[in-house]
PDB file of C-alpha atoms in Angstrom:
ATOM      1  CA  MET A 243       0.120  -0.030   0.151  1.00 45.00           C
ATOM      2  CA  GLU A 244       1.781   3.475  -1.127  1.00 50.00           C
ATOM      3  CA  LEU A 245       1.419   6.663   1.037  1.00 54.00           C
ATOM      4  CA  GLU A 246      -0.827   8.571  -1.227  1.00 58.00           C
ATOM      5  CA  MET A 247      -1.789  11.542   0.854  1.00 59.00           C
ATOM      6  CA  ALA A 248      -3.354  15.174  -0.057  1.00 66.00           C
ATOM      7  CA  ALA A 249      -0.694  17.964   0.318  1.00 69.00           C
ATOM      8  CA  ASP A 250      -3.169  19.155   3.300  1.00 73.00           C
ATOM      9  CA  GLU A 251      -3.290  15.941   5.097  1.00 73.00           C
ATOM     10  CA  LEU A 252       0.452  15.563   4.355  1.00 79.00           C
ATOM     11  CA  LYS A 253       1.232  18.822   5.609  1.00 86.00           C
ATOM     12  CA  SER A 254      -1.206  17.899   8.782  1.00 85.00           C
ATOM     13  CA  VAL A 255       0.834  14.761   9.807  1.00 87.00           C
ATOM     14  CA  LEU A 256       4.314  16.347   8.934  1.00 91.00           C
ATOM     15  CA  ASN A 257       3.718  19.323  11.101  1.00 92.00           C
ATOM     16  CA  ARG A 258       2.121  16.492  14.149  1.00 91.00           C
ATOM     17  CA  LEU A 259       5.301  14.648  13.888  1.00 94.00           C
ATOM     18  CA  ARG A 260       7.746  17.637  14.093  1.00 95.00           C
ATOM     19  CA  ARG A 261       6.318  18.867  16.639  1.00 93.00           C
ATOM     20  CA  ALA A 262       6.718  15.311  18.591  1.00 95.00           C
ATOM     21  CA  GLN A 263      10.485  15.482  17.335  1.00 96.00           C
ATOM     22  CA  GLY A 264      10.403  18.643  19.243  1.00 96.00           C
ATOM     23  CA  GLN A 265       8.795  17.299  22.395  1.00 96.00           C
ATOM     24  CA  ILE A 266      11.166  14.563  22.380  1.00 97.00           C
ATOM     25  CA  ALA A 267      14.359  16.657  22.354  1.00 97.00           C
ATOM     26  CA  GLY A 268      12.567  18.528  25.284  1.00 97.00           C
ATOM     27  CA  ILE A 269      12.042  15.106  27.216  1.00 97.00           C
ATOM     28  CA  ILE A 270      15.681  14.429  26.440  1.00 97.00           C
ATOM     29  CA  LYS A 271      17.118  17.570  27.803  1.00 97.00           C
ATOM     30  CA  MET A 272      14.479  17.076  30.966  1.00 97.00           C
ATOM     31  CA  ILE A 273      15.906  13.860  31.956  1.00 97.00           C
ATOM     32  CA  GLU A 274      19.886  15.077  31.459  1.00 97.00           C
ATOM     33  CA  GLU A 275      18.568  18.059  33.500  1.00 97.00           C
ATOM     34  CA  GLY A 276      17.080  15.950  36.407  1.00 96.00           C
ATOM     35  CA  ARG A 277      13.437  17.143  35.989  1.00 96.00           C
ATOM     36  CA  ASP A 278      10.879  15.653  38.195  1.00 96.00           C
ATOM     37  CA  CYS A 279       9.539  12.141  37.405  1.00 95.00           C
ATOM     38  CA  GLU A 280       5.959  13.427  36.873  1.00 96.00           C
ATOM     39  CA  ASP A 281       6.887  15.911  34.340  1.00 95.00           C
ATOM     40  CA  VAL A 282       8.554  14.045  32.117  1.00 97.00           C
ATOM     41  CA  ILE A 283       5.968  11.427  32.372  1.00 96.00           C
ATOM     42  CA  THR A 284       3.256  13.861  30.821  1.00 96.00           C
ATOM     43  CA  GLN A 285       5.706  14.702  28.256  1.00 96.00           C
ATOM     44  CA  LEU A 286       6.099  11.155  27.404  1.00 96.00           C
ATOM     45  CA  ALA A 287       2.436  10.741  27.350  1.00 95.00           C
ATOM     46  CA  ALA A 288       1.701  13.587  25.545  1.00 94.00           C
ATOM     47  CA  VAL A 289       4.366  12.894  22.618  1.00 96.00           C
ATOM     48  CA  SER A 290       2.951   9.424  22.356  1.00 93.00           C
ATOM     49  CA  ARG A 291      -0.739  10.460  21.489  1.00 91.00           C
ATOM     50  CA  ALA A 292       0.792  13.045  18.833  1.00 91.00           C
ATOM     51  CA  LEU A 293       2.549   9.887  17.238  1.00 92.00           C
ATOM     52  CA  ASP A 294      -0.660   8.032  17.365  1.00 88.00           C
ATOM     53  CA  ARG A 295      -2.552  10.638  15.923  1.00 87.00           C
ATOM     54  CA  ALA A 296      -0.124  11.155  13.242  1.00 88.00           C
ATOM     55  CA  GLY A 297      -0.301   7.051  12.832  1.00 86.00           C
ATOM     56  CA  PHE A 298      -3.958   7.114  12.527  1.00 85.00           C
ATOM     57  CA  ALA A 299      -4.342   9.885   9.962  1.00 83.00           C
ATOM     58  CA  ILE A 300      -2.151   8.248   7.416  1.00 81.00           C
ATOM     59  CA  ILE A 301      -4.490   5.087   8.289  1.00 80.00           C
ATOM     60  CA  ALA A 302      -7.770   6.890   7.771  1.00 79.00           C
ATOM     61  CA  THR A 303      -6.247   8.106   4.356  1.00 78.00           C
ATOM     62  CA  GLY A 304      -4.889   4.313   3.437  1.00 71.00           C
ATOM     63  CA  LEU A 305      -8.782   3.222   4.098  1.00 70.00           C
ATOM     64  CA  GLN A 306     -10.455   6.475   2.707  1.00 70.00           C
ATOM     65  CA  HIS A 307      -8.145   5.564  -0.572  1.00 68.00           C
ATOM     66  CA  CYS A 308      -9.476   1.795  -0.326  1.00 62.00           C
ATOM     67  CA  MET A 309     -12.817   2.765  -0.187  1.00 63.00           C
ATOM     68  CA  ALA A 310     -12.774   5.274  -3.071  1.00 66.00           C
ATOM     69  CA  GLU A 311     -11.497   1.867  -5.044  1.00 63.00           C
ATOM     70  CA  GLY A 312     -14.763   0.292  -4.454  1.00 58.00           C
ATOM     71  CA  GLY A 313     -14.107  -1.730  -7.736  1.00 56.00           C
ATOM     72  CA  GLN A 314     -11.483  -4.224  -5.922  1.00 59.00           C
ATOM     73  CA  GLU A 315     -12.476  -8.250  -6.091  1.00 66.00           C
ATOM     74  CA  ALA A 316     -13.407  -9.671  -2.899  1.00 63.00           C
ATOM     75  CA  GLY A 317      -9.602 -11.158  -2.164  1.00 69.00           C
ATOM     76  CA  ASP A 318      -8.523  -7.993  -2.868  1.00 74.00           C
ATOM     77  CA  ARG A 319     -10.897  -6.279  -0.123  1.00 71.00           C
ATOM     78  CA  ASP A 320     -10.201  -8.886   2.193  1.00 77.00           C
ATOM     79  CA  GLN A 321      -6.459  -8.505   2.176  1.00 80.00           C
ATOM     80  CA  MET A 322      -6.539  -4.997   1.909  1.00 75.00           C
ATOM     81  CA  ARG A 323      -9.104  -4.998   5.482  1.00 75.00           C
ATOM     82  CA  ALA A 324      -6.538  -7.393   6.985  1.00 80.00           C
ATOM     83  CA  ARG A 325      -3.380  -4.832   6.205  1.00 79.00           C
ATOM     84  CA  LEU A 326      -5.493  -1.946   7.635  1.00 76.00           C
ATOM     85  CA  GLU A 327      -6.370  -3.971  10.439  1.00 78.00           C
ATOM     86  CA  LYS A 328      -2.990  -5.213  11.498  1.00 82.00           C
ATOM     87  CA  LEU A 329      -1.590  -1.371  11.059  1.00 78.00           C
ATOM     88  CA  PHE A 330      -4.547  -0.044  13.771  1.00 75.00           C
ATOM     89  CA  LEU A 331      -3.666  -2.600  16.216  1.00 79.00           C
ATOM     90  CA  SER A 332      -0.097  -1.915  15.669  1.00 80.00           C
ATOM     91  CA  LEU A 333      -0.738   1.684  17.021  1.00 74.00           C
ATOM     92  CA  ALA A 334      -3.107   0.000  19.822  1.00 70.00           C
TER      93      ALA A 334
END
């Protein structure tokens, strides 16, 4: 399955990933500075959610693309469904 996303969807995902990248750098700095464990965990949870959202946006776009190709044969649909299900579960 190729990653085919509209420019605005791609921009949104990339922005989310760049923000997460900045958060991870901040978390590393927090740990190096010996910051409070609760603050570090809070930031880890936030970056985890941001990464999940980026992943779900990519999967949703793939699902939308698959639905647009409604003329697929049953075997192809079943295979695509299994692949998308596996992707969703990988983020769960």
